[in-house]
Amino acid sequence: MRYVVGNRSARGAWAVARARTAGAPGSRDAGHHENATVGHGLRVSAAYAWRLLVVGVAVYVVFAFLGRLQLVAVALFLALVVTAVLRPFADLLARHMPRTVAVVVSVMASLLLVLGVMALVGRVVAGESGSLGHEFAGGLGRIERWLEGSPFHLSHAVLSGLQGKAVAFVSDHRSVLISSALSGAGRAVEFVTGLVLALFCSLFFIRSGDRFWRWFQALTPLGARDPLDRAGRVAWRTFAGYTRGIIIVAATNAVLVGIALSVLRVPLALPLTLLEFFAAFIPLVGSPVALGVATVVALATRGPVIALVVLALIVVIGQLEGHVLHPLVMSWAVRLHPVVVALSVIAGSILAGVVGAVVAVPMVSVVWSVIRELRPDPEPEPSGPSPPHLRAPPAHPAEPSAPSGAKEP
């Protein structure tokens, strides 16, 4: 009996030892594998990284494609701008006349208004060109005397040398300037072509833009039509709101600058006002650049004191635009952080020049609006008592232990 029990005990000990010996390498491999596991933060970073790479490649491909078709893309953008501005006016006229007539009247009236302003600006420049040359010549003399005096104390020889270098640079690079002027003439032809194409497209967009959108939706799969419709409508609301808001902001800035330049009797007040209006379409950058040009004109014609006053307008207009006009006027459009706006303008100017700087902010606003619209809303936390199937089971009291001498039933 002892031999049997001892034999069983020996065999059990041998089995345990064998199991331990067989499991030891697996345990070491498992521990080694567990130590080599990639951390959660690195996995999340890698997941974000490859997704961002895909998005970056897609954005680059889109910009490269639009760069090939820059004229068509700019014309479509202008057509959308015209549609966003004139669509409410055409809808108002369509209540009293046929839709087609209302569209033609609204577009022709706006076109005559723009041409009338351009003709007025050209007439003002032509009328002031004679006296403006004498004022610029006298202004340059005043600037030279101002630089020769306190606090700069520049010598007359240094200023004459700078003038000579400027004249020599122009004469040496005359061929480059002529070729740039000729290329600018070619650009002017492309610009006119783009305007005609934009006007042609805007007529159809204002007339039957909803029909175009329904036709485009019919080409998509049935399951994607509802999200596409939501995204398209919120994108158009954002773009239209931004366009109308930026026009109101630009017009307000132009009126204030025009009044200030007229009071200060700065020449070319009307052309500079028009320059301020168009420059305000580039947020944070355009308005200071336009006022910088006005400062140079004021310095050359009215002297340093008036130029400093015009320079102070840059700060005043910037504060008014950033803290009053944008919060009030742009409330229906997406409000972006100034850092996002600045980065968008700089990136757009690097990718596509002035056109990219103008288009960047509305594009970012539209993309952000679409993301917010399609992003699923978080489920609200229940405010009342939890449902029965989510409640924790009640804690049962511990059963009393039986006496040592009692027997269980």
mmCIF file of C-alpha atoms in Angstrom:
data_model
loop_
_atom_site.group_PDB
_atom_site.id
_atom_site.type_symbol
_atom_site.label_atom_id
_atom_site.label_comp_id
_atom_site.label_asym_id
_atom_site.label_seq_id
_atom_site.Cartn_x
_atom_site.Cartn_y
_atom_site.Cartn_z
ATOM 1 C CA MET A 1 0.000 0.000 0.000
ATOM 2 C CA ARG A 2 2.747 2.366 0.811
ATOM 3 C CA TYR A 3 4.493 1.441 -2.386
ATOM 4 C CA VAL A 4 1.389 2.218 -4.398
ATOM 5 C CA VAL A 5 0.800 5.545 -2.670
ATOM 6 C CA GLY A 6 4.438 6.383 -2.955
ATOM 7 C CA ASN A 7 4.463 5.441 -6.615
ATOM 8 C CA ARG A 8 1.458 7.670 -7.252
ATOM 9 C CA SER A 9 3.109 10.469 -5.337
ATOM 10 C CA ALA A 10 6.292 10.048 -7.338
ATOM 11 C CA ARG A 11 4.411 10.030 -10.594
ATOM 12 C CA GLY A 12 2.479 13.167 -9.545
ATOM 13 C CA ALA A 13 5.681 14.962 -8.604
ATOM 14 C CA TRP A 14 7.236 13.921 -11.903
ATOM 15 C CA ALA A 15 4.180 15.273 -13.816
ATOM 16 C CA VAL A 16 4.338 18.583 -11.975
ATOM 17 C CA ALA A 17 8.051 18.911 -12.687
ATOM 18 C CA ARG A 18 7.473 18.074 -16.335
ATOM 19 C CA ALA A 19 4.712 20.681 -16.604
ATOM 20 C CA ARG A 20 6.940 23.313 -15.067
ATOM 21 C CA THR A 21 9.796 22.411 -17.379
ATOM 22 C CA ALA A 22 7.522 22.523 -20.429
ATOM 23 C CA GLY A 23 5.907 25.803 -19.378
ATOM 24 C CA ALA A 24 9.103 27.666 -18.540
ATOM 25 C CA PRO A 25 10.111 28.599 -22.146
ATOM 26 C CA GLY A 26 6.553 29.627 -22.949
ATOM 27 C CA SER A 27 6.473 31.846 -19.916
ATOM 28 C CA ARG A 28 9.723 33.476 -20.903
ATOM 29 C CA ASP A 29 8.492 33.975 -24.464
ATOM 30 C CA ALA A 30 5.223 35.392 -23.231
ATOM 31 C CA GLY A 31 7.015 37.787 -20.918
ATOM 32 C CA HIS A 32 9.357 38.819 -23.717
ATOM 33 C CA HIS A 33 6.406 39.343 -26.076
ATOM 34 C CA GLU A 34 4.562 41.357 -23.446
ATOM 35 C CA ASN A 35 7.594 43.586 -22.952
ATOM 36 C CA ALA A 36 7.842 44.146 -26.732
ATOM 37 C CA THR A 37 4.199 45.260 -27.072
ATOM 38 C CA VAL A 38 3.811 48.786 -28.621
ATOM 39 C CA GLY A 39 2.396 51.286 -26.180
ATOM 40 C CA HIS A 40 -1.104 52.725 -26.506
ATOM 41 C CA GLY A 41 0.118 56.272 -27.112
ATOM 42 C CA LEU A 42 2.402 55.196 -29.944
ATOM 43 C CA ARG A 43 -0.390 53.167 -31.572
ATOM 44 C CA VAL A 44 -2.761 56.146 -31.420
ATOM 45 C CA SER A 45 -0.072 58.489 -32.795
ATOM 46 C CA ALA A 46 0.662 56.109 -35.663
ATOM 47 C CA ALA A 47 -3.046 55.832 -36.463
ATOM 48 C CA TYR A 48 -3.405 59.610 -36.567
ATOM 49 C CA ALA A 49 -0.164 59.944 -38.552
ATOM 50 C CA TRP A 50 -1.146 57.742 -41.486
ATOM 51 C CA ARG A 51 -4.618 59.273 -41.617
ATOM 52 C CA LEU A 52 -3.114 62.767 -41.675
ATOM 53 C CA LEU A 53 -0.752 61.647 -44.434
ATOM 54 C CA VAL A 54 -3.712 60.435 -46.493
ATOM 55 C CA VAL A 55 -5.559 63.709 -45.939
ATOM 56 C CA GLY A 56 -2.436 65.707 -46.845
ATOM 57 C CA VAL A 57 -1.952 63.744 -50.058
ATOM 58 C CA ALA A 58 -5.620 64.252 -50.959
ATOM 59 C CA VAL A 59 -5.378 68.016 -50.338
ATOM 60 C CA TYR A 60 -2.186 68.205 -52.408
ATOM 61 C CA VAL A 61 -3.832 66.343 -55.288
ATOM 62 C CA VAL A 62 -6.841 68.663 -55.173
ATOM 63 C CA PHE A 63 -4.656 71.779 -55.195
ATOM 64 C CA ALA A 64 -2.489 70.374 -57.988
ATOM 65 C CA PHE A 65 -5.608 69.634 -60.045
ATOM 66 C CA LEU A 66 -7.021 73.101 -59.391
ATOM 67 C CA GLY A 67 -3.646 74.609 -60.258
ATOM 68 C CA ARG A 68 -3.868 73.004 -63.685
ATOM 69 C CA LEU A 69 -7.370 74.445 -64.098
ATOM 70 C CA GLN A 70 -6.789 77.689 -62.232
ATOM 71 C CA LEU A 71 -8.797 79.818 -64.648
ATOM 72 C CA VAL A 72 -11.837 77.538 -64.410
ATOM 73 C CA ALA A 73 -11.542 77.227 -60.619
ATOM 74 C CA VAL A 74 -11.297 81.002 -60.140
ATOM 75 C CA ALA A 75 -14.244 81.554 -62.492
ATOM 76 C CA LEU A 76 -16.379 79.077 -60.542
ATOM 77 C CA PHE A 77 -15.392 80.706 -57.262
ATOM 78 C CA LEU A 78 -16.358 84.145 -58.586
ATOM 79 C CA ALA A 79 -19.627 82.706 -59.892
ATOM 80 C CA LEU A 80 -20.416 81.337 -56.432
ATOM 81 C CA VAL A 81 -19.583 84.730 -54.887
ATOM 82 C CA VAL A 82 -21.896 86.521 -57.344
ATOM 83 C CA THR A 83 -24.602 83.940 -56.670
ATOM 84 C CA ALA A 84 -24.302 84.355 -52.899
ATOM 85 C CA VAL A 85 -24.596 88.138 -53.209
ATOM 86 C CA LEU A 86 -27.294 88.446 -55.887
ATOM 87 C CA ARG A 87 -29.485 85.431 -55.104
ATOM 88 C CA PRO A 88 -31.554 87.233 -52.401
ATOM 89 C CA PHE A 89 -32.043 90.248 -54.693
ATOM 90 C CA ALA A 90 -33.131 88.008 -57.567
ATOM 91 C CA ASP A 91 -35.543 86.122 -55.290
ATOM 92 C CA LEU A 92 -37.070 89.446 -54.255
ATOM 93 C CA LEU A 93 -37.530 90.566 -57.860
ATOM 94 C CA ALA A 94 -38.934 87.163 -58.836
ATOM 95 C CA ARG A 95 -42.028 87.884 -56.742
ATOM 96 C CA HIS A 96 -43.061 90.620 -59.190
ATOM 97 C CA MET A 97 -41.682 89.343 -62.522
ATOM 98 C CA PRO A 98 -40.631 86.096 -64.205
ATOM 99 C CA ARG A 99 -37.629 84.345 -62.725
ATOM 100 C CA THR A 100 -35.449 84.676 -65.809
ATOM 101 C CA VAL A 101 -36.130 88.408 -66.126
ATOM 102 C CA ALA A 102 -35.388 88.909 -62.423
ATOM 103 C CA VAL A 103 -32.030 87.142 -62.764
ATOM 104 C CA VAL A 104 -31.029 89.179 -65.828
ATOM 105 C CA VAL A 105 -32.066 92.460 -64.180
ATOM 106 C CA SER A 106 -30.154 91.739 -60.971
ATOM 107 C CA VAL A 107 -26.976 90.714 -62.798
ATOM 108 C CA MET A 108 -27.072 93.611 -65.286
ATOM 109 C CA ALA A 109 -27.775 96.161 -62.535
ATOM 110 C CA SER A 110 -24.816 94.964 -60.477
ATOM 111 C CA LEU A 111 -22.601 94.929 -63.578
ATOM 112 C CA LEU A 112 -23.551 98.514 -64.451
ATOM 113 C CA LEU A 113 -22.844 99.543 -60.856
ATOM 114 C CA VAL A 114 -19.342 98.040 -60.945
ATOM 115 C CA LEU A 115 -18.559 99.571 -64.343
ATOM 116 C CA GLY A 116 -19.831 102.943 -63.139
ATOM 117 C CA VAL A 117 -17.532 102.868 -60.106
ATOM 118 C CA MET A 118 -14.575 101.875 -62.289
ATOM 119 C CA ALA A 119 -15.311 104.717 -64.711
ATOM 120 C CA LEU A 120 -15.551 107.187 -61.836
ATOM 121 C CA VAL A 121 -12.206 106.034 -60.435
ATOM 122 C CA GLY A 122 -10.560 106.335 -63.843
ATOM 123 C CA ARG A 123 -11.948 109.835 -64.268
ATOM 124 C CA VAL A 124 -10.656 110.891 -60.852
ATOM 125 C CA VAL A 125 -7.178 109.506 -61.586
ATOM 126 C CA ALA A 126 -7.072 111.189 -65.006
ATOM 127 C CA GLY A 127 -8.201 114.494 -63.528
ATOM 128 C CA GLU A 128 -5.616 114.466 -60.740
ATOM 129 C CA SER A 129 -2.717 113.089 -62.777
ATOM 130 C CA GLY A 130 -1.422 116.547 -63.780
ATOM 131 C CA SER A 131 -1.276 118.058 -60.314
ATOM 132 C CA LEU A 132 -0.313 114.749 -58.748
ATOM 133 C CA GLY A 133 3.053 114.707 -60.531
ATOM 134 C CA HIS A 134 4.006 118.116 -59.103
ATOM 135 C CA GLU A 135 2.817 117.074 -55.632
ATOM 136 C CA PHE A 136 4.891 113.902 -55.763
ATOM 137 C CA ALA A 137 7.977 115.850 -56.885
ATOM 138 C CA GLY A 138 7.540 118.353 -54.077
ATOM 139 C CA GLY A 139 6.793 115.551 -51.619
ATOM 140 C CA LEU A 140 10.003 113.753 -52.488
ATOM 141 C CA GLY A 141 11.917 116.981 -51.833
ATOM 142 C CA ARG A 142 10.213 117.362 -48.452
ATOM 143 C CA ILE A 143 11.045 113.754 -47.579
ATOM 144 C CA GLU A 144 14.706 114.332 -48.463
ATOM 145 C CA ARG A 145 14.871 117.437 -46.249
ATOM 146 C CA TRP A 146 13.110 115.536 -43.457
ATOM 147 C CA LEU A 147 15.619 112.672 -43.652
ATOM 148 C CA GLU A 148 18.537 115.125 -43.680
ATOM 149 C CA GLY A 149 17.274 116.757 -40.490
ATOM 150 C CA SER A 150 16.699 115.444 -36.977
ATOM 151 C CA PRO A 151 16.607 112.626 -35.919
ATOM 152 C CA PHE A 152 17.991 110.796 -38.986
ATOM 153 C CA HIS A 153 20.753 113.251 -40.122
ATOM 154 C CA LEU A 154 21.336 111.469 -43.432
ATOM 155 C CA SER A 155 23.756 113.225 -45.750
ATOM 156 C CA HIS A 156 22.696 114.528 -49.149
ATOM 157 C CA ALA A 157 25.308 112.333 -50.840
ATOM 158 C CA VAL A 158 23.779 109.170 -49.393
ATOM 159 C CA LEU A 159 20.298 110.105 -50.621
ATOM 160 C CA SER A 160 21.626 111.006 -54.065
ATOM 161 C CA GLY A 161 23.440 107.676 -54.200
ATOM 162 C CA LEU A 162 20.206 105.820 -53.382
ATOM 163 C CA GLN A 163 18.380 107.676 -56.136
ATOM 164 C CA GLY A 164 21.166 106.864 -58.597
ATOM 165 C CA LYS A 165 21.033 103.182 -57.659
ATOM 166 C CA ALA A 166 17.268 103.124 -58.175
ATOM 167 C CA VAL A 167 17.580 104.723 -61.624
ATOM 168 C CA ALA A 168 20.407 102.336 -62.563
ATOM 169 C CA PHE A 169 18.371 99.333 -61.429
ATOM 170 C CA VAL A 170 15.423 100.396 -63.603
ATOM 171 C CA SER A 171 17.644 100.964 -66.639
ATOM 172 C CA ASP A 172 19.513 97.670 -66.182
ATOM 173 C CA HIS A 173 16.345 95.628 -65.780
ATOM 174 C CA ARG A 174 14.297 97.384 -68.429
ATOM 175 C CA SER A 175 13.890 94.228 -70.503
ATOM 176 C CA VAL A 176 12.687 92.279 -67.472
ATOM 177 C CA LEU A 177 10.175 94.990 -66.646
ATOM 178 C CA ILE A 178 8.927 95.067 -70.242
ATOM 179 C CA SER A 179 8.488 91.271 -70.303
ATOM 180 C CA SER A 180 6.679 91.446 -66.957
ATOM 181 C CA ALA A 181 4.373 94.098 -68.405
ATOM 182 C CA LEU A 182 3.676 91.926 -71.442
ATOM 183 C CA SER A 183 2.955 88.908 -69.246
ATOM 184 C CA GLY A 184 0.706 91.153 -67.200
ATOM 185 C CA ALA A 185 -1.183 91.986 -70.389
ATOM 186 C CA GLY A 186 -1.629 88.262 -71.005
ATOM 187 C CA ARG A 187 -2.871 87.887 -67.452
ATOM 188 C CA ALA A 188 -5.338 90.710 -68.100
ATOM 189 C CA VAL A 189 -6.770 88.751 -71.050
ATOM 190 C CA GLU A 190 -7.117 85.660 -68.844
ATOM 191 C CA PHE A 191 -8.743 87.817 -66.175
ATOM 192 C CA VAL A 192 -11.352 89.125 -68.615
ATOM 193 C CA THR A 193 -11.988 85.583 -69.858
ATOM 194 C CA GLY A 194 -12.487 84.391 -66.279
ATOM 195 C CA LEU A 195 -14.909 87.248 -65.579
ATOM 196 C CA VAL A 196 -16.998 86.381 -68.642
ATOM 197 C CA LEU A 197 -17.071 82.696 -67.636
ATOM 198 C CA ALA A 198 -17.998 83.608 -64.056
ATOM 199 C CA LEU A 199 -20.812 85.869 -65.273
ATOM 200 C CA PHE A 200 -22.099 83.119 -67.571
ATOM 201 C CA CYS A 201 -22.097 80.512 -64.767
ATOM 202 C CA SER A 202 -23.641 82.855 -62.221
ATOM 203 C CA LEU A 203 -26.670 83.397 -64.464
ATOM 204 C CA PHE A 204 -27.482 79.687 -64.352
ATOM 205 C CA PHE A 205 -26.597 79.302 -60.671
ATOM 206 C CA ILE A 206 -28.963 82.114 -59.677
ATOM 207 C CA ARG A 207 -31.653 80.914 -62.062
ATOM 208 C CA SER A 208 -31.692 77.201 -61.192
ATOM 209 C CA GLY A 209 -29.060 76.386 -58.604
ATOM 210 C CA ASP A 210 -31.433 74.067 -56.716
ATOM 211 C CA ARG A 211 -32.052 72.064 -59.882
ATOM 212 C CA PHE A 212 -28.304 71.620 -60.364
ATOM 213 C CA TRP A 213 -27.974 70.346 -56.797
ATOM 214 C CA ARG A 214 -30.824 67.827 -57.154
ATOM 215 C CA TRP A 215 -29.318 66.556 -60.417
ATOM 216 C CA PHE A 216 -25.961 66.070 -58.710
ATOM 217 C CA GLN A 217 -27.597 64.247 -55.807
ATOM 218 C CA ALA A 218 -29.308 61.838 -58.209
ATOM 219 C CA LEU A 219 -25.880 60.691 -59.424
ATOM 220 C CA THR A 220 -24.800 59.544 -55.956
ATOM 221 C CA PRO A 221 -25.726 56.256 -54.194
ATOM 222 C CA LEU A 222 -29.009 56.246 -52.340
ATOM 223 C CA GLY A 223 -27.437 55.800 -48.909
ATOM 224 C CA ALA A 224 -25.134 58.782 -49.377
ATOM 225 C CA ARG A 225 -27.781 61.271 -50.499
ATOM 226 C CA ASP A 226 -28.968 62.367 -47.064
ATOM 227 C CA PRO A 227 -25.449 63.087 -45.646
ATOM 228 C CA LEU A 228 -24.481 64.716 -48.931
ATOM 229 C CA ASP A 229 -27.555 66.942 -48.852
ATOM 230 C CA ARG A 230 -26.865 67.993 -45.266
ATOM 231 C CA ALA A 231 -23.209 68.689 -46.025
ATOM 232 C CA GLY A 232 -23.987 70.629 -49.201
ATOM 233 C CA ARG A 233 -26.622 72.811 -47.589
ATOM 234 C CA VAL A 234 -24.522 73.694 -44.555
ATOM 235 C CA ALA A 235 -21.546 74.372 -46.853
ATOM 236 C CA TRP A 236 -23.608 76.778 -48.947
ATOM 237 C CA ARG A 237 -25.021 78.530 -45.886
ATOM 238 C CA THR A 238 -21.512 79.014 -44.525
ATOM 239 C CA PHE A 239 -20.082 80.208 -47.834
ATOM 240 C CA ALA A 240 -22.975 82.590 -48.506
ATOM 241 C CA GLY A 241 -22.867 83.959 -44.956
ATOM 242 C CA TYR A 242 -19.115 84.463 -45.099
ATOM 243 C CA THR A 243 -19.311 86.172 -48.509
ATOM 244 C CA ARG A 244 -22.033 88.599 -47.496
ATOM 245 C CA GLY A 245 -20.359 89.274 -44.179
ATOM 246 C CA ILE A 246 -16.933 89.977 -45.678
ATOM 247 C CA ILE A 247 -18.536 92.350 -48.217
ATOM 248 C CA ILE A 248 -20.206 94.271 -45.389
ATOM 249 C CA VAL A 249 -16.922 94.411 -43.452
ATOM 250 C CA ALA A 250 -14.984 95.533 -46.546
ATOM 251 C CA ALA A 251 -17.560 98.208 -47.374
ATOM 252 C CA THR A 252 -17.465 99.537 -43.795
ATOM 253 C CA ASN A 253 -13.665 99.701 -43.813
ATOM 254 C CA ALA A 254 -13.678 101.423 -47.207
ATOM 255 C CA VAL A 255 -16.195 104.048 -46.075
ATOM 256 C CA LEU A 256 -14.190 104.847 -42.945
ATOM 257 C CA VAL A 257 -10.909 105.048 -44.872
ATOM 258 C CA GLY A 258 -12.504 107.184 -47.587
ATOM 259 C CA ILE A 259 -13.885 109.651 -45.046
ATOM 260 C CA ALA A 260 -10.545 109.870 -43.231
ATOM 261 C CA LEU A 261 -8.541 110.395 -46.442
ATOM 262 C CA SER A 262 -10.987 113.046 -47.663
ATOM 263 C CA VAL A 263 -10.794 114.921 -44.351
ATOM 264 C CA LEU A 264 -6.977 114.766 -44.431
ATOM 265 C CA ARG A 265 -7.053 115.912 -48.120
ATOM 266 C CA VAL A 266 -4.911 113.024 -49.312
ATOM 267 C CA PRO A 267 -4.862 112.798 -53.148
ATOM 268 C CA LEU A 268 -6.441 109.809 -54.876
ATOM 269 C CA ALA A 269 -8.828 109.276 -51.966
ATOM 270 C CA LEU A 270 -11.402 107.451 -54.104
ATOM 271 C CA PRO A 271 -8.954 104.993 -55.740
ATOM 272 C CA LEU A 272 -7.379 104.304 -52.367
ATOM 273 C CA THR A 273 -10.846 103.695 -50.907
ATOM 274 C CA LEU A 274 -11.581 101.207 -53.669
ATOM 275 C CA LEU A 275 -8.216 99.542 -53.020
ATOM 276 C CA GLU A 276 -9.124 99.220 -49.343
ATOM 277 C CA PHE A 277 -12.453 97.608 -50.270
ATOM 278 C CA PHE A 278 -10.883 94.882 -52.410
ATOM 279 C CA ALA A 279 -7.930 94.362 -50.050
ATOM 280 C CA ALA A 280 -10.270 93.679 -47.116
ATOM 281 C CA PHE A 281 -11.227 90.374 -48.761
ATOM 282 C CA ILE A 282 -7.865 89.061 -47.506
ATOM 283 C CA PRO A 283 -8.391 88.915 -43.713
ATOM 284 C CA LEU A 284 -5.754 90.310 -41.339
ATOM 285 C CA VAL A 285 -3.389 91.176 -44.205
ATOM 286 C CA GLY A 286 -5.191 93.031 -46.988
ATOM 287 C CA SER A 287 -6.365 96.081 -45.055
ATOM 288 C CA PRO A 288 -2.925 96.944 -43.577
ATOM 289 C CA VAL A 289 -1.327 96.585 -47.023
ATOM 290 C CA ALA A 290 -3.868 98.962 -48.611
ATOM 291 C CA LEU A 291 -3.440 101.485 -45.810
ATOM 292 C CA GLY A 292 0.325 101.157 -46.237
ATOM 293 C CA VAL A 293 -0.058 102.292 -49.846
ATOM 294 C CA ALA A 294 -2.224 105.197 -48.642
ATOM 295 C CA THR A 295 0.492 106.076 -46.122
ATOM 296 C CA VAL A 296 3.113 106.256 -48.869
ATOM 297 C CA VAL A 297 0.865 108.526 -50.954
ATOM 298 C CA ALA A 298 0.189 110.727 -47.930
ATOM 299 C CA LEU A 299 3.917 110.898 -47.137
ATOM 300 C CA ALA A 300 4.804 111.939 -50.665
ATOM 301 C CA THR A 301 2.048 114.517 -51.018
ATOM 302 C CA ARG A 302 1.063 115.775 -47.565
ATOM 303 C CA GLY A 303 4.152 115.250 -45.435
ATOM 304 C CA PRO A 304 5.186 113.062 -42.509
ATOM 305 C CA VAL A 305 2.533 114.297 -40.035
ATOM 306 C CA ILE A 306 -0.399 113.351 -42.252
ATOM 307 C CA ALA A 307 1.373 110.090 -43.096
ATOM 308 C CA LEU A 308 1.595 109.233 -39.391
ATOM 309 C CA VAL A 309 -2.118 109.938 -39.000
ATOM 310 C CA VAL A 310 -2.893 107.614 -41.911
ATOM 311 C CA LEU A 311 -0.548 105.046 -40.392
ATOM 312 C CA ALA A 312 -2.523 105.234 -37.149
ATOM 313 C CA LEU A 313 -5.606 104.275 -39.151
ATOM 314 C CA ILE A 314 -4.080 100.828 -39.620
ATOM 315 C CA VAL A 315 -4.316 100.195 -35.877
ATOM 316 C CA VAL A 316 -7.792 101.726 -35.561
ATOM 317 C CA ILE A 317 -9.258 99.854 -38.546
ATOM 318 C CA GLY A 318 -7.624 96.617 -37.407
ATOM 319 C CA GLN A 319 -9.095 96.862 -33.919
ATOM 320 C CA LEU A 320 -12.507 97.828 -35.264
ATOM 321 C CA GLU A 321 -12.503 94.974 -37.757
ATOM 322 C CA GLY A 322 -11.287 92.346 -35.301
ATOM 323 C CA HIS A 323 -13.314 93.263 -32.208
ATOM 324 C CA VAL A 324 -16.507 94.879 -33.557
ATOM 325 C CA LEU A 325 -17.262 94.111 -37.199
ATOM 326 C CA HIS A 326 -16.345 90.425 -37.344
ATOM 327 C CA PRO A 327 -18.181 89.435 -34.112
ATOM 328 C CA LEU A 328 -21.310 91.371 -35.151
ATOM 329 C CA VAL A 329 -21.472 90.868 -38.904
ATOM 330 C CA MET A 330 -19.970 87.377 -39.213
ATOM 331 C CA SER A 331 -22.114 85.794 -36.507
ATOM 332 C CA TRP A 332 -24.020 83.576 -38.990
ATOM 333 C CA ALA A 333 -20.851 82.227 -40.564
ATOM 334 C CA VAL A 334 -18.204 80.044 -38.951
ATOM 335 C CA ARG A 335 -15.969 82.074 -36.678
ATOM 336 C CA LEU A 336 -12.406 80.827 -36.838
ATOM 337 C CA HIS A 337 -9.609 81.577 -34.415
ATOM 338 C CA PRO A 338 -7.262 84.361 -35.611
ATOM 339 C CA VAL A 339 -4.350 81.896 -35.599
ATOM 340 C CA VAL A 340 -6.285 79.588 -37.958
ATOM 341 C CA VAL A 341 -7.154 82.546 -40.190
ATOM 342 C CA ALA A 342 -3.535 83.737 -40.334
ATOM 343 C CA LEU A 343 -2.196 80.257 -41.081
ATOM 344 C CA SER A 344 -4.861 79.740 -43.758
ATOM 345 C CA VAL A 345 -4.036 83.035 -45.477
ATOM 346 C CA ILE A 346 -0.296 82.353 -45.443
ATOM 347 C CA ALA A 347 -0.704 78.769 -46.668
ATOM 348 C CA GLY A 348 -3.097 79.870 -49.404
ATOM 349 C CA SER A 349 -0.740 82.619 -50.566
ATOM 350 C CA ILE A 350 2.151 80.137 -50.707
ATOM 351 C CA LEU A 351 0.131 77.613 -52.724
ATOM 352 C CA ALA A 352 -1.730 79.942 -55.102
ATOM 353 C CA GLY A 353 -0.589 83.532 -54.558
ATOM 354 C CA VAL A 354 -3.186 86.263 -54.092
ATOM 355 C CA VAL A 355 -5.993 83.990 -55.276
ATOM 356 C CA GLY A 356 -5.075 81.424 -52.641
ATOM 357 C CA ALA A 357 -5.020 84.082 -49.923
ATOM 358 C CA VAL A 358 -8.549 85.161 -50.891
ATOM 359 C CA VAL A 359 -9.956 81.633 -51.185
ATOM 360 C CA ALA A 360 -8.241 80.046 -48.158
ATOM 361 C CA VAL A 361 -10.434 81.347 -45.331
ATOM 362 C CA PRO A 362 -13.849 80.586 -46.921
ATOM 363 C CA MET A 363 -12.614 77.110 -47.879
ATOM 364 C CA VAL A 364 -11.473 76.386 -44.310
ATOM 365 C CA SER A 365 -14.787 77.738 -42.975
ATOM 366 C CA VAL A 366 -16.795 75.507 -45.295
ATOM 367 C CA VAL A 367 -14.740 72.408 -44.444
ATOM 368 C CA TRP A 368 -15.087 73.037 -40.724
ATOM 369 C CA SER A 369 -18.863 73.530 -41.058
ATOM 370 C CA VAL A 370 -19.235 70.255 -42.953
ATOM 371 C CA ILE A 371 -17.182 68.399 -40.330
ATOM 372 C CA ARG A 372 -19.337 69.803 -37.541
ATOM 373 C CA GLU A 373 -22.524 68.891 -39.393
ATOM 374 C CA LEU A 374 -21.536 65.295 -40.159
ATOM 375 C CA ARG A 375 -19.864 64.591 -36.828
ATOM 376 C CA PRO A 376 -22.127 62.414 -34.641
ATOM 377 C CA ASP A 377 -23.433 64.142 -31.555
ATOM 378 C CA PRO A 378 -22.358 62.679 -28.205
ATOM 379 C CA GLU A 379 -25.105 60.842 -26.364
ATOM 380 C CA PRO A 380 -26.450 62.972 -23.477
ATOM 381 C CA GLU A 381 -26.046 61.586 -20.018
ATOM 382 C CA PRO A 382 -29.357 60.635 -18.343
ATOM 383 C CA SER A 383 -30.438 63.216 -15.782
ATOM 384 C CA GLY A 384 -32.947 60.991 -13.919
ATOM 385 C CA PRO A 385 -32.530 57.637 -12.196
ATOM 386 C CA SER A 386 -30.775 54.925 -14.133
ATOM 387 C CA PRO A 387 -32.870 52.311 -15.976
ATOM 388 C CA PRO A 388 -33.397 49.011 -14.137
ATOM 389 C CA HIS A 389 -31.088 47.058 -16.456
ATOM 390 C CA LEU A 390 -28.226 49.492 -15.776
ATOM 391 C CA ARG A 391 -28.567 49.589 -11.997
ATOM 392 C CA ALA A 392 -26.025 47.748 -9.877
ATOM 393 C CA PRO A 393 -27.454 44.689 -8.106
ATOM 394 C CA PRO A 394 -28.164 45.253 -4.415
ATOM 395 C CA ALA A 395 -25.591 43.960 -2.013
ATOM 396 C CA HIS A 396 -26.926 40.919 -0.142
ATOM 397 C CA PRO A 397 -26.102 40.660 3.570
ATOM 398 C CA ALA A 398 -23.693 37.959 4.533
ATOM 399 C CA GLU A 399 -25.356 34.775 5.705
ATOM 400 C CA PRO A 400 -24.632 33.851 9.340
ATOM 401 C CA SER A 401 -22.285 30.970 9.684
ATOM 402 C CA ALA A 402 -23.670 27.825 11.217
ATOM 403 C CA PRO A 403 -22.584 26.811 14.723
ATOM 404 C CA SER A 404 -19.738 24.436 14.859
ATOM 405 C CA GLY A 405 -21.835 21.695 16.348
ATOM 406 C CA ALA A 406 -24.873 22.134 14.034
ATOM 407 C CA LYS A 407 -25.432 19.973 11.020
ATOM 408 C CA GLU A 408 -26.533 21.268 7.649
ATOM 409 C CA PRO A 409 -29.930 20.027 6.487
#
